[in-house]
PDB file of C-alpha atoms and ligand atoms in Angstrom:
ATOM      1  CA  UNK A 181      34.991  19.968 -36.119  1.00 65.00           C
ATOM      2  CA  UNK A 182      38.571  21.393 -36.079  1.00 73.00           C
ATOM      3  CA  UNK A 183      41.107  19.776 -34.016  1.00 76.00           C
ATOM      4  CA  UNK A 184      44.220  21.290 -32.711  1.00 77.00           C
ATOM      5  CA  UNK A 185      47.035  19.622 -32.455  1.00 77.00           C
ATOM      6  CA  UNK A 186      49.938  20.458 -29.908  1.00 77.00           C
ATOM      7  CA  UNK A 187      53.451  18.702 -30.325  1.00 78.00           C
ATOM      8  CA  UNK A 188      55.396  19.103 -27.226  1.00 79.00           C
ATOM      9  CA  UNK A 189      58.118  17.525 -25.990  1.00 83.00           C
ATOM     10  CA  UNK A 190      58.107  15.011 -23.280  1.00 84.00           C
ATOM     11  CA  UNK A 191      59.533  17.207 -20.720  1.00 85.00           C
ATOM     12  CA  UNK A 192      56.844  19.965 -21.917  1.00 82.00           C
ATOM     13  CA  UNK A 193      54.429  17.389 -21.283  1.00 81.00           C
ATOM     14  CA  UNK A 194      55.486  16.513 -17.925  1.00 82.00           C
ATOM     15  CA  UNK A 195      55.712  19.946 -16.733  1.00 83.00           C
ATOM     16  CA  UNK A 196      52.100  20.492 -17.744  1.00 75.00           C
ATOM     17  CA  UNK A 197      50.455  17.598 -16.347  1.00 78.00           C
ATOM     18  CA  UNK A 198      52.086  18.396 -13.104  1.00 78.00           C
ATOM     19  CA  UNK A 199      50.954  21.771 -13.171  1.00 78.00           C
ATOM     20  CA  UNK A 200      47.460  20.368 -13.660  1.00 73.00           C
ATOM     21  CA  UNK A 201      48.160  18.263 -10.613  1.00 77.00           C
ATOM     22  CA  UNK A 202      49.193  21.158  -8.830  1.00 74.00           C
ATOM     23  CA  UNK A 203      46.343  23.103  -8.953  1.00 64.00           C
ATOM     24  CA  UNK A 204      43.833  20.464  -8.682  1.00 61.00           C
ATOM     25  CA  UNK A 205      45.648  19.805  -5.142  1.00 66.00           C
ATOM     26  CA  UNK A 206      45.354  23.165  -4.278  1.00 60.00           C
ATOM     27  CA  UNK A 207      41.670  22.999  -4.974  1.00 55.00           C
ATOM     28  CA  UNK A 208      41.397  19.862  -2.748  1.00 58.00           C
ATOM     29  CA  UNK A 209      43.634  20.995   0.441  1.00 65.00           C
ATOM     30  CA  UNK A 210      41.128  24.479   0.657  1.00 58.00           C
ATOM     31  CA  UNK A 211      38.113  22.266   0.336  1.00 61.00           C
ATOM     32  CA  UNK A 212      39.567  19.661   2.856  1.00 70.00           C
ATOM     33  CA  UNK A 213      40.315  22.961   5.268  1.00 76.00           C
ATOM     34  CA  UNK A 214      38.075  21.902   8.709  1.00 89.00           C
ATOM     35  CA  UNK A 215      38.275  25.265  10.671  1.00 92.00           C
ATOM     36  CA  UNK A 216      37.198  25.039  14.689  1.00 93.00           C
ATOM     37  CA  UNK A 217      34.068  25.941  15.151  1.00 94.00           C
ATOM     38  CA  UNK A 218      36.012  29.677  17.060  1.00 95.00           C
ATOM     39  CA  UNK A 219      37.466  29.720  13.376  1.00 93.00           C
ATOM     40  CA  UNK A 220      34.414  29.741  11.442  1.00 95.00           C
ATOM     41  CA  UNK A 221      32.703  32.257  14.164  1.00 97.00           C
ATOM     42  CA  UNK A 222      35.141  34.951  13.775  1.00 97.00           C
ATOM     43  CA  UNK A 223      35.624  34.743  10.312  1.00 95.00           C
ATOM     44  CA  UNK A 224      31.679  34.265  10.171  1.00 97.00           C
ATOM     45  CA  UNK A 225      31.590  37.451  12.262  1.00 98.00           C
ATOM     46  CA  UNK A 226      34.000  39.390   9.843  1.00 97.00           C
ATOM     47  CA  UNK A 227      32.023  38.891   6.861  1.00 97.00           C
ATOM     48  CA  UNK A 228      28.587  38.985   8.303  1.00 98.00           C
ATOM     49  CA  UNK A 229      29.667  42.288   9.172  1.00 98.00           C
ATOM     50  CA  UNK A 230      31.203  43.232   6.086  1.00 98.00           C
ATOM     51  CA  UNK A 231      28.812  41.766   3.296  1.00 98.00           C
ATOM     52  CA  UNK A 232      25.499  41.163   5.240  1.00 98.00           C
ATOM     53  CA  UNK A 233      24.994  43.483   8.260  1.00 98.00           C
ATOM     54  CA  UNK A 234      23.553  46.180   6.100  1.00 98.00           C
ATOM     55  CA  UNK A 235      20.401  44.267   5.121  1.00 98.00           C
ATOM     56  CA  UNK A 236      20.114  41.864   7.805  1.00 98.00           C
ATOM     57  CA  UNK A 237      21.292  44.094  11.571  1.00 98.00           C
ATOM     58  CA  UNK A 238      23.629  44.014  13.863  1.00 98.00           C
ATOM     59  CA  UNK A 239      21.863  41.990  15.661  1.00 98.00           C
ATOM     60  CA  UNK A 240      20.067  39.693  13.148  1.00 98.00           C
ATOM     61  CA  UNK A 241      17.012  41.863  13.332  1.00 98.00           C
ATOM     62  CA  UNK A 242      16.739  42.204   9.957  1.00 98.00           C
ATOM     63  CA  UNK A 243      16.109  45.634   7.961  1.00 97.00           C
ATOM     64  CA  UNK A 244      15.995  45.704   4.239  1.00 96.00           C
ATOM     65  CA  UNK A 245      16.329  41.979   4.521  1.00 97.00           C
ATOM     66  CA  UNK A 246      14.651  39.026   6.571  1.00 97.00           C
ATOM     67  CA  UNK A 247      15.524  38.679  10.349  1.00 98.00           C
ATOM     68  CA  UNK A 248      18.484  36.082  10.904  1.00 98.00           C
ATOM     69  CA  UNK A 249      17.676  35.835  14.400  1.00 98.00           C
ATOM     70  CA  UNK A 250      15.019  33.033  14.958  1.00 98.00           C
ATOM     71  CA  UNK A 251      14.747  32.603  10.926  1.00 98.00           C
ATOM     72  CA  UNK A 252      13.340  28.986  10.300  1.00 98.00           C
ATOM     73  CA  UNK A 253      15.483  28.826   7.502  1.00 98.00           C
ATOM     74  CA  UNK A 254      18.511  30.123   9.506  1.00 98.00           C
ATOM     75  CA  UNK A 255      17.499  27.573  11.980  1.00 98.00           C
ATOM     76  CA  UNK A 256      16.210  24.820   9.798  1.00 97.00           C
ATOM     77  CA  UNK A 257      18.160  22.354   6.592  1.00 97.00           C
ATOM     78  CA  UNK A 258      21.336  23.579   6.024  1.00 97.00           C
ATOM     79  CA  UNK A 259      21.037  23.031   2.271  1.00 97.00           C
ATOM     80  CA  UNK A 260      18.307  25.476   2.243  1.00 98.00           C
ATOM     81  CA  UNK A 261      20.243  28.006   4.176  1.00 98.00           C
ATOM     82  CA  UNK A 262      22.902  27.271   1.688  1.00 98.00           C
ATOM     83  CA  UNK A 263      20.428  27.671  -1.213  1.00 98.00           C
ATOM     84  CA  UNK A 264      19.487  31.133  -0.043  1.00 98.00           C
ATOM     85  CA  UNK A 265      23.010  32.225   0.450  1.00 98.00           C
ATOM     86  CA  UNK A 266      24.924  30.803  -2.507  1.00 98.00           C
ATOM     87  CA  UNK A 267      21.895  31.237  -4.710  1.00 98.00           C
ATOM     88  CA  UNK A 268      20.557  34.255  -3.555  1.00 98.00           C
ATOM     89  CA  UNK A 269      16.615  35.015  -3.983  1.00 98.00           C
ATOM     90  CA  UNK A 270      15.591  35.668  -7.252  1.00 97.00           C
ATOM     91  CA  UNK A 271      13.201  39.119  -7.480  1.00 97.00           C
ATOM     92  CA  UNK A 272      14.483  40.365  -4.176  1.00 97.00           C
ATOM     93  CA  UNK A 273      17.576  42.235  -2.886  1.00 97.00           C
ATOM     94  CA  UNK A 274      19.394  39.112  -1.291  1.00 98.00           C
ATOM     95  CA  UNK A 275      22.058  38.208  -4.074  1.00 97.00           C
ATOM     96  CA  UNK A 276      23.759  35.512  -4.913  1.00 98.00           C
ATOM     97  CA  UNK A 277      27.044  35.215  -3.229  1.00 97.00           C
ATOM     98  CA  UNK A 278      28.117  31.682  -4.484  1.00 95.00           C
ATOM     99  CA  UNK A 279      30.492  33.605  -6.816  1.00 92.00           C
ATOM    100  CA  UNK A 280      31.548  36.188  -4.776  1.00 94.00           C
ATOM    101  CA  UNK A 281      32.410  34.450  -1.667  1.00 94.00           C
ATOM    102  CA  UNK A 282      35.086  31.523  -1.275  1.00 92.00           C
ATOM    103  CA  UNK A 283      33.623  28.196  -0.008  1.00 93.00           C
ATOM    104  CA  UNK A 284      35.358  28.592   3.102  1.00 93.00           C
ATOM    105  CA  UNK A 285      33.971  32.080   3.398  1.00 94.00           C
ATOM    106  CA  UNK A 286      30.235  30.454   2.726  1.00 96.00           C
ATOM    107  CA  UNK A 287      30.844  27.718   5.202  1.00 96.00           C
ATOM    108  CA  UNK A 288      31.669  30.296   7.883  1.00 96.00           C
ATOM    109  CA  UNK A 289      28.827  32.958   7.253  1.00 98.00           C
ATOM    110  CA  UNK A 290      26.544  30.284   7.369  1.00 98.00           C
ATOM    111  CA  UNK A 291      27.886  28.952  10.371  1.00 98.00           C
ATOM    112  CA  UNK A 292      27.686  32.309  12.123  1.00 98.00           C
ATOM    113  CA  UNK A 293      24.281  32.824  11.166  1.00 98.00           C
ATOM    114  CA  UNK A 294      23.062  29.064  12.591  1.00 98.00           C
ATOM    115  CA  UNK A 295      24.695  29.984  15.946  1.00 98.00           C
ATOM    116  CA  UNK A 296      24.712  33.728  16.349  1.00 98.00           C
ATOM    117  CA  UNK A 297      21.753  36.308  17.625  1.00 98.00           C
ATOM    118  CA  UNK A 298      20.463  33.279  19.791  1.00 98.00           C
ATOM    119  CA  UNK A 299      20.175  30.760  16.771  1.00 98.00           C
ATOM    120  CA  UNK A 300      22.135  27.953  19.128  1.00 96.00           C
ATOM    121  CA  UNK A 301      22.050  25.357  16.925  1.00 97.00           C
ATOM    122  CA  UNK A 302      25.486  23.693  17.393  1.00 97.00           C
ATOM    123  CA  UNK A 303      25.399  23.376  13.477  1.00 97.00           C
ATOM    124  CA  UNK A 304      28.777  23.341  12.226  1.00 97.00           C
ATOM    125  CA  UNK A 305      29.123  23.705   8.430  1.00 97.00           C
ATOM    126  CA  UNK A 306      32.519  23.182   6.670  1.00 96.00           C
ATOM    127  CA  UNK A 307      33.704  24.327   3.472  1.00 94.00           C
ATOM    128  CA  UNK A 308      33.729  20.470   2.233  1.00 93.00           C
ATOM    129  CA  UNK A 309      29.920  20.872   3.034  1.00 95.00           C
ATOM    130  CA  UNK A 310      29.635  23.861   0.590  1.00 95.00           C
ATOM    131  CA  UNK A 311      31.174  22.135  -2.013  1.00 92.00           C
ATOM    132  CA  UNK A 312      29.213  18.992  -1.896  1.00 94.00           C
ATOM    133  CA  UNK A 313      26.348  21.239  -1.809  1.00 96.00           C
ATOM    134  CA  UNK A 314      27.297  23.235  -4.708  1.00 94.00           C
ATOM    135  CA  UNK A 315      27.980  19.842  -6.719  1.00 92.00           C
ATOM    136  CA  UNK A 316      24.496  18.577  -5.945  1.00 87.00           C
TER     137      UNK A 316
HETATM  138  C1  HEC B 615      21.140  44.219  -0.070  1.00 87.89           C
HETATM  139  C2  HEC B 615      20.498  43.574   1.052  1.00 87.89           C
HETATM  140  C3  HEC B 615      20.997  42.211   1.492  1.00 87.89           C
HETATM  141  C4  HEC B 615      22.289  41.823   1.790  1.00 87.89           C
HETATM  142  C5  HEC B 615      23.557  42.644   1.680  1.00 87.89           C
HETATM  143  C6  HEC B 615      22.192  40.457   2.238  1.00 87.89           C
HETATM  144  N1  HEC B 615      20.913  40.032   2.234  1.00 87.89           N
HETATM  145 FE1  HEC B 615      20.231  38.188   2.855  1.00 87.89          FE
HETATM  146  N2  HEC B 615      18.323  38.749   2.395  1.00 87.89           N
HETATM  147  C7  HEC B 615      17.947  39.977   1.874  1.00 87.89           C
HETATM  148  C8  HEC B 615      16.505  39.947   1.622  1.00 87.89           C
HETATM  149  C9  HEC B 615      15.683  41.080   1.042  1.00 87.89           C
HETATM  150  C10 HEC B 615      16.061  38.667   2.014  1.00 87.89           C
HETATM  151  C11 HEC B 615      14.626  38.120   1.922  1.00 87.89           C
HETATM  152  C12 HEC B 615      14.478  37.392   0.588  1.00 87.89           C
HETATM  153  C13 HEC B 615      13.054  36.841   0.438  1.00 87.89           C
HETATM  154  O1  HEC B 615      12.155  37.625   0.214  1.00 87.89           O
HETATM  155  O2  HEC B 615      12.924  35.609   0.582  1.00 87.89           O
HETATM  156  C14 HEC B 615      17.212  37.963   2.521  1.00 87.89           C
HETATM  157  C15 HEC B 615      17.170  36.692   3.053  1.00 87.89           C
HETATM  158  C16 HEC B 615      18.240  36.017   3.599  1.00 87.89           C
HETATM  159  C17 HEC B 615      18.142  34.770   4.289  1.00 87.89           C
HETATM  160  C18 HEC B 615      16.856  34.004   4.585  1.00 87.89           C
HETATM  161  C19 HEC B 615      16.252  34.545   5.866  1.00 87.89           C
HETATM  162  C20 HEC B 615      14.823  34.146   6.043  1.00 87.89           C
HETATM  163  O3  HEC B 615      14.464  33.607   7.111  1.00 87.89           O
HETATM  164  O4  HEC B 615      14.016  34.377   5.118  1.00 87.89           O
HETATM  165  C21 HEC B 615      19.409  34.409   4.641  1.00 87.89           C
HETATM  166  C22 HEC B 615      19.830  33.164   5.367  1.00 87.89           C
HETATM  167  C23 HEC B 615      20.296  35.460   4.164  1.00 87.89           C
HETATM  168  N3  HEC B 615      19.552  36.431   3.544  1.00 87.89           N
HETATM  169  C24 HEC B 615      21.659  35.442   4.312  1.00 87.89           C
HETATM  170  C25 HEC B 615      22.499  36.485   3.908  1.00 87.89           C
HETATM  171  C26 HEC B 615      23.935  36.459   4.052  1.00 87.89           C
HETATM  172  C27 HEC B 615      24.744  35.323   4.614  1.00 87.89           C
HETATM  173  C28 HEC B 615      24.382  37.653   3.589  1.00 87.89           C
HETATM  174  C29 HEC B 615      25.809  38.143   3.507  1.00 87.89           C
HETATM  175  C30 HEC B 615      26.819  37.264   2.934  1.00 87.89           C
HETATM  176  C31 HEC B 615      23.226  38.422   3.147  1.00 87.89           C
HETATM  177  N4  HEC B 615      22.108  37.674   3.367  1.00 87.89           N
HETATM  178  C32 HEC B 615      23.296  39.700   2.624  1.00 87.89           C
HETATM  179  C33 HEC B 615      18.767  41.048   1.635  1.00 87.89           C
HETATM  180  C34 HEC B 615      20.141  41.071   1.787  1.00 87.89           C
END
């Protein structure tokens, strides 16, 4: 197996592995963000609106997709209300939006859907949720 080799300097070396440390804090302090739960609604709200209102209503009354409101997996484990949002069901037209949606973003949607269109269910998901979800 070929092996590359990079000489650098000490002060190249430095610069790189604080770099590294950079962005792996960067990673950490979004994933450590706890919104309010007034935080997560509205920006919940904004991309319900924006990525899921289309399929599912305006009033979680579903369409093209499932109903939100009363949904027993809206209402039921959060992982497998995280499964069908980050995951997406294969063979059907809900996609996965793991990729296209930040963790924080996830964490709010999902936290929209648990308590909006009468789904009360006081759950409050964070983005540190979503990421302990995504790393099984
Ligand atoms: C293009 C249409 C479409 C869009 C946009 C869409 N979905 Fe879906 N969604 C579906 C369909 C279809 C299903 C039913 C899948 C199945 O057959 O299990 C579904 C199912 C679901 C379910 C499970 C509901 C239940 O009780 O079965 C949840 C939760 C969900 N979607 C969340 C979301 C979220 C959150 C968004 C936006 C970020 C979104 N969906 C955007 C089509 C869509």
């Amino acid at each position: 197996m070929p092996v590359e080799v990079h000489v650098v300097s000490q002060d190249e070396f430095d610069d790189w592995t604080a770099s590294k440390r950079g962005a792996a804090a960067a990673d950490a302090a979004l994933a450590a963000q706890e919104l309010s739960v007034d935080d997560l609604m509205a920006r919940g709200a904004d991309i319900y609106n924006a990525s899921c209102l289309a399929c599912h209503g305006a009033k979680g009354e579903g369409g093209l997709g499932n109903a939100i409101a009363g949904s027993a997996i809206a209402m039921g484990g959060v992982d497998s209300h995280l499964n069908v949002i980050v995951n997406g069901v294969a063979g059907t037209a809900m996609q996965a939006f793991g990729a296209q949606l930040s963790d924080v973003d996830v964490a709010a949607v999902t936290t929209y859907q648990r308590n909006a269109f009468g789904n009360n269910t006081g759950d409050v998901v964070q983005a540190s949720d979503v990421v302990s979800y995504k790393e099984g």
